[in-house]
Short mmCIF file of N, CA and C in Angstrom, two decimals:
data_model
loop_
_atom_site.label_atom_id
_atom_site.label_comp_id
_atom_site.label_asym_id
_atom_site.label_seq_id
_atom_site.Cartn_x
_atom_site.Cartn_y
_atom_site.Cartn_z
N MET R 2 99.17 -156.29 75.10
CA MET R 2 98.64 -155.59 73.69
C MET R 2 99.66 -154.46 73.36
N PRO R 3 99.52 -153.67 72.54
CA PRO R 3 100.53 -152.91 72.37
C PRO R 3 100.31 -151.58 73.13
N GLU R 4 101.60 -150.79 73.36
CA GLU R 4 101.76 -149.43 73.81
C GLU R 4 100.49 -148.63 73.50
N ASP R 5 100.27 -148.52 72.49
CA ASP R 5 99.36 -147.36 71.81
C ASP R 5 97.54 -147.94 72.58
N PHE R 6 97.54 -149.31 72.54
CA PHE R 6 96.35 -149.48 73.14
C PHE R 6 95.97 -149.25 74.62
N ALA R 7 97.35 -149.39 75.36
CA ALA R 7 97.08 -148.92 76.60
C ALA R 7 97.33 -147.49 76.95
N LEU R 8 97.65 -146.60 75.95
CA LEU R 8 97.84 -145.36 76.18
C LEU R 8 96.32 -144.85 75.97
N GLU R 9 95.62 -145.77 74.71
CA GLU R 9 94.13 -145.35 74.79
C GLU R 9 93.20 -145.68 75.90
N VAL R 10 93.41 -146.92 76.57
CA VAL R 10 92.93 -147.08 77.72
C VAL R 10 93.13 -145.80 78.96
N MET R 11 94.28 -145.65 79.07
CA MET R 11 94.46 -144.56 80.07
C MET R 11 93.92 -143.17 79.92
N ASP R 12 93.89 -142.85 78.44
CA ASP R 12 92.86 -141.66 78.10
C ASP R 12 91.88 -141.81 78.23
N LYS R 13 90.91 -143.11 78.16
CA LYS R 13 89.58 -143.00 77.90
C LYS R 13 89.05 -143.43 79.52
N ALA R 14 89.69 -143.74 80.22
CA ALA R 14 89.54 -144.27 81.83
C ALA R 14 88.78 -142.71 82.35
N PRO R 15 87.71 -143.17 83.07
CA PRO R 15 87.59 -141.90 83.90
C PRO R 15 88.30 -141.30 84.89
N PHE R 16 89.08 -142.55 85.52
CA PHE R 16 90.25 -142.05 86.38
C PHE R 16 91.04 -143.37 86.48
N ALA R 17 92.38 -143.09 86.81
CA ALA R 17 93.41 -143.68 87.34
C ALA R 17 93.39 -144.26 88.60
N THR R 18 94.27 -145.47 89.00
CA THR R 18 94.19 -145.87 90.59
C THR R 18 95.88 -145.40 90.30
N LEU R 19 95.96 -144.76 91.54
CA LEU R 19 97.73 -144.60 92.00
C LEU R 19 97.93 -145.36 92.99
N SER R 20 98.94 -146.38 93.00
CA SER R 20 99.42 -147.06 94.16
C SER R 20 100.63 -146.44 94.74
N VAL R 21 100.98 -146.43 96.02
CA VAL R 21 101.98 -146.02 96.62
C VAL R 21 102.18 -147.07 97.84
N VAL R 22 103.29 -146.57 98.31
CA VAL R 22 103.69 -147.44 99.79
C VAL R 22 103.67 -146.49 100.81
N ARG R 23 102.79 -146.63 101.81
CA ARG R 23 102.53 -145.33 103.34
C ARG R 23 103.86 -145.33 103.69
N THR R 24 103.72 -144.57 104.55
CA THR R 24 105.11 -144.39 105.30
C THR R 24 105.30 -145.74 106.51
N ASP R 25 104.33 -146.30 106.64
CA ASP R 25 104.46 -147.19 107.69
C ASP R 25 104.79 -148.75 106.91
N GLY R 26 104.78 -148.66 105.81
CA GLY R 26 105.20 -149.67 104.54
C GLY R 26 103.99 -150.26 104.33
N SER R 27 102.54 -149.95 104.61
CA SER R 27 101.53 -150.52 103.99
C SER R 27 101.11 -150.25 102.63
N ALA R 28 100.27 -150.63 101.75
CA ALA R 28 100.30 -150.59 100.63
C ALA R 28 98.89 -149.33 100.42
N TYR R 29 99.09 -148.48 99.56
CA TYR R 29 97.66 -147.48 99.51
C TYR R 29 97.50 -146.89 98.47
N GLY R 30 96.23 -147.30 97.31
CA GLY R 30 95.81 -147.14 96.28
C GLY R 30 94.53 -146.32 96.42
N LEU R 31 94.70 -145.41 95.52
CA LEU R 31 93.44 -144.07 95.56
C LEU R 31 93.13 -143.71 94.31
N PRO R 32 92.01 -143.44 93.93
CA PRO R 32 91.78 -142.77 92.54
C PRO R 32 92.25 -141.50 92.15
N ILE R 33 92.72 -141.28 91.01
CA ILE R 33 93.19 -139.65 90.70
C ILE R 33 92.57 -139.35 89.36
N SER R 34 92.34 -138.29 89.43
CA SER R 34 92.15 -137.29 87.89
C SER R 34 93.41 -137.28 87.44
N HIS R 35 93.95 -137.76 86.23
CA HIS R 35 95.06 -137.56 85.72
C HIS R 35 94.78 -136.85 84.13
N ALA R 36 96.10 -136.75 83.46
CA ALA R 36 96.18 -136.17 82.18
C ALA R 36 97.86 -136.31 82.01
N ARG R 37 97.98 -137.09 80.76
CA ARG R 37 99.25 -137.18 80.17
C ARG R 37 99.64 -135.97 79.10
N ILE R 38 100.94 -135.87 78.95
CA ILE R 38 101.36 -135.06 78.14
C ILE R 38 102.14 -135.68 76.91
N ASP R 39 102.58 -136.95 77.39
CA ASP R 39 103.27 -137.62 76.42
C ASP R 39 103.28 -139.14 76.82
N ASN R 40 103.96 -140.22 76.27
CA ASN R 40 103.62 -141.75 76.63
C ASN R 40 104.45 -142.11 77.65
N ARG R 41 104.91 -141.09 78.60
CA ARG R 41 105.63 -141.50 79.98
C ARG R 41 105.21 -140.59 80.98
N THR R 42 104.75 -139.45 80.86
CA THR R 42 104.38 -138.42 81.61
C THR R 42 103.16 -138.08 81.92
N PHE R 43 102.91 -138.48 83.03
CA PHE R 43 101.22 -138.03 83.55
C PHE R 43 101.49 -137.08 84.96
N TYR R 44 100.16 -136.60 84.94
CA TYR R 44 100.05 -135.49 86.16
C TYR R 44 98.64 -135.61 86.79
N PHE R 45 98.72 -135.16 88.31
CA PHE R 45 97.53 -135.16 88.82
C PHE R 45 97.76 -134.00 90.04
N HIS R 46 96.76 -133.51 90.63
CA HIS R 46 96.99 -132.77 91.56
C HIS R 46 96.15 -133.07 93.13
N CYS R 47 96.45 -132.69 94.20
CA CYS R 47 95.55 -132.90 95.35
C CYS R 47 96.19 -131.68 96.23
N ALA R 48 95.70 -131.70 97.30
CA ALA R 48 95.90 -131.03 98.62
C ALA R 48 97.58 -130.65 99.04
N LEU R 49 97.61 -129.94 99.59
CA LEU R 49 99.25 -129.82 100.12
C LEU R 49 99.83 -130.52 100.87
N GLU R 50 98.76 -131.49 101.64
CA GLU R 50 99.41 -132.24 102.56
C GLU R 50 98.14 -133.62 102.78
N GLY R 51 98.68 -134.60 103.25
CA GLY R 51 98.03 -136.15 103.15
C GLY R 51 99.03 -137.24 103.07
N GLU R 52 98.11 -138.17 102.76
CA GLU R 52 98.72 -139.38 103.09
C GLU R 52 99.48 -139.96 101.63
N LYS R 53 99.10 -139.29 100.73
CA LYS R 53 99.59 -139.74 99.34
C LYS R 53 101.03 -138.98 99.37
N ILE R 54 100.91 -137.76 99.53
CA ILE R 54 101.70 -136.70 99.75
C ILE R 54 103.09 -137.09 100.33
N ASP R 55 102.63 -137.51 101.83
CA ASP R 55 103.79 -138.18 102.63
C ASP R 55 104.55 -139.42 101.96
N ALA R 56 103.55 -140.22 101.61
CA ALA R 56 103.99 -141.51 100.82
C ALA R 56 105.07 -141.30 99.71
N ILE R 57 104.63 -140.45 98.78
CA ILE R 57 105.54 -139.94 97.55
C ILE R 57 106.74 -139.49 98.37
N ARG R 58 106.86 -138.56 98.97
CA ARG R 58 108.04 -137.90 99.73
C ARG R 58 108.90 -139.10 100.11
N GLN R 59 108.39 -140.01 100.84
CA GLN R 59 109.36 -141.03 101.60
C GLN R 59 109.57 -142.09 100.46
N ASN R 60 108.91 -142.66 99.62
CA ASN R 60 109.34 -143.28 98.49
C ASN R 60 108.36 -143.18 97.11
N PRO R 61 109.07 -142.49 96.07
CA PRO R 61 108.56 -142.07 94.82
C PRO R 61 107.95 -142.98 94.01
N GLN R 62 108.33 -144.24 94.27
CA GLN R 62 107.99 -145.41 93.49
C GLN R 62 106.63 -145.95 93.17
N VAL R 63 106.01 -145.51 92.24
CA VAL R 63 104.58 -145.66 92.28
C VAL R 63 103.85 -146.47 90.97
N CYS R 64 102.70 -147.30 91.06
CA CYS R 64 102.08 -147.87 89.97
C CYS R 64 100.79 -146.95 89.73
N LEU R 65 100.63 -146.86 88.34
CA LEU R 65 99.49 -146.23 87.59
C LEU R 65 98.83 -147.37 86.84
N SER R 66 97.31 -147.32 87.39
CA SER R 66 96.63 -148.35 86.53
C SER R 66 95.14 -147.77 86.20
N ALA R 67 94.50 -148.09 84.89
CA ALA R 67 93.09 -147.64 84.85
C ALA R 67 92.45 -148.55 83.98
N VAL R 68 91.14 -148.94 83.91
CA VAL R 68 90.47 -149.59 83.13
C VAL R 68 89.47 -148.69 82.69
N SER R 69 89.15 -149.02 80.96
CA SER R 69 88.24 -148.23 80.52
C SER R 69 87.06 -149.08 80.08
N LYS R 70 87.18 -150.17 80.17
CA LYS R 70 85.75 -151.02 79.96
C LYS R 70 85.84 -152.10 81.09
N CYS R 71 84.68 -152.50 81.39
CA CYS R 71 84.36 -153.59 82.44
C CYS R 71 83.03 -153.89 82.16
N LYS R 72 82.75 -155.26 81.74
CA LYS R 72 81.59 -155.31 81.46
C LYS R 72 81.31 -157.04 81.84
N PRO R 73 80.54 -157.40 82.93
CA PRO R 73 80.37 -158.78 83.19
C PRO R 73 79.62 -159.10 82.30
N THR R 74 79.89 -160.40 81.89
CA THR R 74 79.21 -161.24 80.59
C THR R 74 79.36 -162.70 80.80
N VAL R 75 78.74 -163.65 79.77
CA VAL R 75 79.02 -164.95 79.88
C VAL R 75 79.64 -165.46 78.71
N GLY R 76 80.88 -166.19 78.86
CA GLY R 76 81.26 -166.79 78.05
C GLY R 76 80.54 -167.28 76.58
N PRO R 77 80.44 -166.81 75.33
CA PRO R 77 79.71 -167.01 74.64
C PRO R 77 79.90 -168.43 73.98
N LYS R 78 80.95 -169.28 74.38
CA LYS R 78 80.92 -170.49 73.91
C LYS R 78 80.92 -171.47 74.81
N ASP R 79 81.24 -171.50 76.02
CA ASP R 79 81.28 -172.02 77.19
C ASP R 79 80.51 -171.59 78.33
N GLY R 80 80.05 -170.63 78.19
CA GLY R 80 78.87 -170.34 79.32
C GLY R 80 79.40 -169.91 80.63
N SER R 81 80.65 -169.59 80.49
CA SER R 81 81.36 -169.32 81.79
C SER R 81 81.12 -167.94 82.17
N PHE R 82 81.26 -167.71 83.49
CA PHE R 82 80.81 -166.27 83.70
C PHE R 82 82.37 -165.43 83.77
N THR R 83 82.60 -164.58 83.28
CA THR R 83 83.37 -163.66 83.05
C THR R 83 83.33 -162.03 82.75
N LEU R 84 84.59 -161.51 82.49
CA LEU R 84 84.64 -159.75 82.55
C LEU R 84 85.25 -159.66 81.18
N GLU R 85 84.46 -158.82 80.50
CA GLU R 85 85.13 -158.17 79.18
C GLU R 85 85.73 -157.05 79.85
N TYR R 86 87.27 -156.56 79.56
CA TYR R 86 87.88 -155.34 80.07
C TYR R 86 88.91 -154.96 79.20
N LYS R 87 89.49 -153.61 79.38
CA LYS R 87 90.48 -153.30 78.91
C LYS R 87 91.00 -152.57 79.96
N SER R 88 92.77 -152.87 80.41
CA SER R 88 93.30 -152.26 81.08
C SER R 88 94.45 -151.76 80.73
N ALA R 89 95.08 -150.98 81.60
CA ALA R 89 96.48 -150.52 81.25
C ALA R 89 97.12 -150.40 82.70
N ILE R 90 98.49 -150.67 82.57
CA ILE R 90 99.33 -150.44 84.08
C ILE R 90 100.61 -150.07 83.75
N GLY R 91 101.53 -149.25 84.49
CA GLY R 91 102.36 -148.99 84.46
C GLY R 91 103.32 -148.36 85.40
N PHE R 92 104.39 -148.50 86.05
CA PHE R 92 105.36 -148.33 87.02
C PHE R 92 106.28 -146.99 86.66
N GLY R 93 106.42 -146.29 87.80
CA GLY R 93 107.20 -144.89 87.57
C GLY R 93 107.75 -144.38 88.81
N MET R 94 108.20 -143.06 88.57
CA MET R 94 108.34 -142.38 89.87
C MET R 94 107.60 -140.93 89.82
N ALA R 95 107.21 -140.68 91.26
CA ALA R 95 106.26 -139.56 91.22
C ALA R 95 107.27 -138.77 91.71
N GLU R 96 106.97 -136.99 91.55
CA GLU R 96 107.59 -136.18 92.07
C GLU R 96 106.77 -134.64 92.06
N LEU R 97 107.01 -133.96 93.33
CA LEU R 97 106.32 -132.75 93.33
C LEU R 97 106.44 -132.02 92.30
N VAL R 98 105.86 -131.31 91.44
CA VAL R 98 106.40 -130.17 90.59
C VAL R 98 106.20 -128.96 91.48
N GLU R 99 107.80 -128.17 91.27
CA GLU R 99 108.23 -127.09 92.37
C GLU R 99 107.78 -125.95 90.91
N ASN R 100 108.04 -126.08 89.67
CA ASN R 100 107.97 -125.08 88.90
C ASN R 100 106.70 -124.57 88.77
N GLU R 101 106.12 -123.13 88.80
CA GLU R 101 104.76 -122.78 88.60
C GLU R 101 104.31 -122.88 87.52
N SER R 102 104.99 -122.35 86.35
CA SER R 102 104.49 -122.64 84.86
C SER R 102 104.36 -123.94 84.68
N GLU R 103 105.09 -124.93 85.15
CA GLU R 103 104.81 -126.52 84.65
C GLU R 103 103.39 -126.76 85.54
N GLN R 104 103.49 -126.31 86.72
CA GLN R 104 102.18 -126.65 87.54
C GLN R 104 100.91 -126.17 86.94
N ILE R 105 101.05 -124.82 86.24
CA ILE R 105 99.91 -124.32 85.29
C ILE R 105 99.84 -125.10 84.37
N GLU R 106 100.66 -125.62 83.58
CA GLU R 106 100.48 -126.29 82.16
C GLU R 106 99.77 -127.74 82.49
N ALA R 107 100.16 -128.29 83.72
CA ALA R 107 99.90 -129.51 84.06
C ALA R 107 98.08 -129.62 84.30
N LEU R 108 97.97 -128.72 85.28
CA LEU R 108 96.29 -128.25 85.73
C LEU R 108 95.87 -128.06 84.21
N ARG R 109 96.34 -127.27 83.64
CA ARG R 109 95.76 -127.08 82.02
C ARG R 109 95.29 -128.42 81.34
N ALA R 110 96.31 -129.35 81.49
CA ALA R 110 96.09 -130.63 80.78
C ALA R 110 95.14 -131.41 81.28
N ILE R 111 94.89 -131.46 82.90
CA ILE R 111 93.96 -132.15 83.76
C ILE R 111 92.82 -131.33 83.38
N CYS R 112 92.34 -130.26 83.23
CA CYS R 112 90.96 -129.55 83.10
C CYS R 112 90.61 -129.71 81.54
N MET R 113 91.60 -129.48 80.58
CA MET R 113 91.33 -130.07 79.20
C MET R 113 90.77 -131.23 79.15
N ARG R 114 91.25 -132.09 79.74
CA ARG R 114 90.81 -133.40 80.00
C ARG R 114 89.31 -133.98 80.15
N TYR R 115 89.36 -133.09 81.47
CA TYR R 115 87.79 -133.26 82.12
C TYR R 115 86.89 -132.47 81.91
N LEU R 116 86.99 -131.01 81.46
CA LEU R 116 86.25 -129.88 81.80
C LEU R 116 86.29 -128.98 80.28
N PRO R 117 86.67 -129.45 79.23
CA PRO R 117 87.01 -128.74 78.14
C PRO R 117 86.30 -127.46 77.91
N ASN R 118 84.93 -127.69 77.95
CA ASN R 118 83.95 -126.54 77.84
C ASN R 118 84.10 -125.69 78.89
N HIS R 119 84.76 -125.68 79.96
CA HIS R 119 84.77 -124.83 81.12
C HIS R 119 86.07 -123.75 81.10
N MET R 120 87.11 -124.01 80.05
CA MET R 120 88.23 -123.40 80.29
C MET R 120 88.32 -121.76 80.27
N ASP R 121 87.00 -121.29 80.17
CA ASP R 121 87.06 -119.67 80.33
C ASP R 121 87.13 -119.48 81.54
N ALA R 122 87.03 -120.38 82.57
CA ALA R 122 87.14 -119.89 84.31
C ALA R 122 88.63 -120.56 84.64
N PHE R 123 89.47 -121.20 83.80
CA PHE R 123 90.28 -121.64 84.37
C PHE R 123 91.46 -120.46 84.74
N ASP R 124 91.69 -119.49 84.28
CA ASP R 124 92.67 -118.81 84.71
C ASP R 124 92.02 -117.99 86.06
N THR R 125 90.83 -117.76 86.20
CA THR R 125 90.48 -117.37 87.45
C THR R 125 90.60 -118.48 88.44
N SER R 126 90.27 -119.81 88.30
CA SER R 126 90.38 -121.13 89.25
C SER R 126 92.21 -121.20 89.32
N ILE R 127 92.82 -120.91 88.72
CA ILE R 127 94.49 -121.00 89.07
C ILE R 127 94.90 -119.94 90.13
N ALA R 128 94.12 -118.43 89.60
CA ALA R 128 94.22 -117.39 90.47
C ALA R 128 93.89 -117.78 92.09
N ARG R 129 92.92 -118.22 92.02
CA ARG R 129 92.43 -118.60 93.38
C ARG R 129 92.88 -119.78 93.96
N SER R 130 93.39 -120.78 93.46
CA SER R 130 93.58 -122.00 94.15
C SER R 130 95.07 -122.48 94.07
N LEU R 131 96.02 -122.07 93.11
CA LEU R 131 97.12 -122.75 93.02
C LEU R 131 98.07 -122.63 94.28
N SER R 132 97.88 -121.70 95.00
CA SER R 132 98.87 -121.66 96.35
C SER R 132 98.44 -122.92 97.11
N ARG R 133 97.42 -123.68 96.88
CA ARG R 133 96.70 -124.54 98.06
C ARG R 133 96.67 -126.03 97.21
N THR R 134 97.27 -126.05 96.00
CA THR R 134 97.52 -127.29 95.40
C THR R 134 98.62 -127.57 94.94
N VAL R 135 99.06 -128.72 95.30
CA VAL R 135 99.71 -129.41 94.70
C VAL R 135 100.10 -130.13 93.27
N VAL R 136 100.67 -130.29 92.38
CA VAL R 136 100.68 -131.23 91.33
C VAL R 136 101.88 -131.96 91.20
N VAL R 137 101.33 -133.22 90.89
CA VAL R 137 102.35 -134.38 90.95
C VAL R 137 102.70 -134.73 89.73
N ARG R 138 103.86 -134.85 89.33
CA ARG R 138 104.45 -135.47 87.81
C ARG R 138 104.96 -136.84 88.34
N ILE R 139 104.03 -138.09 87.20
CA ILE R 139 104.66 -139.24 87.36
C ILE R 139 105.23 -139.58 85.96
N ARG R 140 106.42 -139.93 86.11
CA ARG R 140 107.61 -140.35 84.82
C ARG R 140 107.34 -141.66 84.99
N LEU R 141 106.78 -142.72 83.93
CA LEU R 141 107.26 -143.99 84.02
C LEU R 141 108.55 -144.60 83.41
N ASN R 142 108.61 -145.81 84.23
CA ASN R 142 110.12 -146.49 83.89
C ASN R 142 110.17 -146.84 82.48
N GLY R 143 109.17 -147.11 81.97
CA GLY R 143 108.89 -147.90 80.57
C GLY R 143 107.78 -147.73 80.03
N PRO R 144 107.24 -148.26 78.72
CA PRO R 144 106.04 -148.07 78.63
C PRO R 144 104.72 -148.65 79.26
N LEU R 145 103.79 -148.29 78.89
CA LEU R 145 102.18 -148.77 79.71
C LEU R 145 102.36 -150.40 79.01
N THR R 146 101.72 -150.75 79.84
CA THR R 146 101.11 -152.35 79.18
C THR R 146 99.70 -152.15 79.34
N GLY R 147 99.07 -153.02 78.36
CA GLY R 147 97.89 -153.19 78.54
C GLY R 147 97.27 -154.66 78.14
N LYS R 148 95.96 -154.81 78.85
CA LYS R 148 95.73 -155.96 78.60
C LYS R 148 94.20 -155.84 78.74
N ARG R 149 93.51 -157.07 77.61
CA ARG R 149 92.41 -157.16 77.25
C ARG R 149 91.61 -158.23 77.37
N LYS R 150 90.36 -158.27 77.71
CA LYS R 150 89.44 -159.26 77.19
C LYS R 150 88.47 -158.78 76.53
N GLN R 151 88.28 -159.53 75.18
CA GLN R 151 87.31 -159.30 74.42
C GLN R 151 86.73 -160.47 73.62
N TYR R 152 85.38 -160.49 73.06
CA TYR R 152 85.02 -161.58 72.11
C TYR R 152 84.44 -160.93 70.87
N ASP R 153 85.03 -161.62 70.08
CA ASP R 153 84.45 -161.23 68.67
C ASP R 153 83.29 -161.31 67.92
N ALA R 154 82.72 -161.33 67.03
CA ALA R 154 80.94 -161.53 66.70
C ALA R 154 80.82 -162.97 66.64
N ASN R 155 81.72 -163.80 66.44
CA ASN R 155 81.75 -165.42 66.25
C ASN R 155 81.75 -165.96 67.91
N GLY R 156 82.01 -165.11 68.78
CA GLY R 156 81.99 -165.56 70.35
C GLY R 156 83.36 -166.10 70.46
N ASP R 157 84.58 -165.95 69.61
CA ASP R 157 86.12 -166.15 69.93
C ASP R 157 87.00 -165.20 70.56
N GLU R 158 87.48 -165.23 71.81
CA GLU R 158 87.97 -164.54 72.30
C GLU R 158 89.36 -163.87 71.66
N MET R 159 89.23 -162.74 71.34
CA MET R 159 90.72 -161.96 70.67
C MET R 159 91.91 -162.00 71.38
N LYS R 160 92.59 -162.63 71.41
CA LYS R 160 93.91 -162.98 71.85
C LYS R 160 95.06 -161.82 71.18
N TYR R 161 96.09 -162.04 71.85
CA TYR R 161 97.65 -161.77 71.55
C TYR R 161 97.66 -160.58 70.46
N GLY R 162 96.96 -159.30 71.19
CA GLY R 162 97.29 -158.32 69.96
C GLY R 162 96.12 -158.18 68.97
N ARG R 163 95.11 -159.12 68.55
CA ARG R 163 94.05 -159.01 67.50
C ARG R 163 93.16 -157.88 68.07
N MET R 164 93.02 -157.20 66.94
CA MET R 164 92.56 -155.73 67.11
C MET R 164 91.18 -155.83 66.28
N GLU R 165 91.13 -156.41 65.21
CA GLU R 165 89.67 -156.52 64.51
C GLU R 165 88.38 -156.90 65.30
#
């Protein structure tokens, strides 16, 4: 699917999954509340210490994925058990944001995405918690890619970027 499809999936997904490599070399995937500022830059926030921060410091290569639709169904023409879905995935580098103004703008973007009707409390919240919050920037190495399984009104699978 085209990049704009994948960006829409990432924007509509209630959370994304961040995958990192732990310091012992094992895989670690966890849900994050994310926001993007352009097609290649995503942000999330977390506590000052923990497993994901340790992993990012040791190996900043990450994978970011999301699903915005997931519906178990029976294939309309063959009766197979299947899943209609919309998904996106991207690979990039994560880094801790050190600049306070960028941290605040990233947190503003996250808050606007999840709680746009409560922005009146944003400045108070920042004053109270910025000192104990880490903001992480993910810069993708290339465009997000998207996949989808969806059936049209005739029961035909919509393949290869078909959008109608």
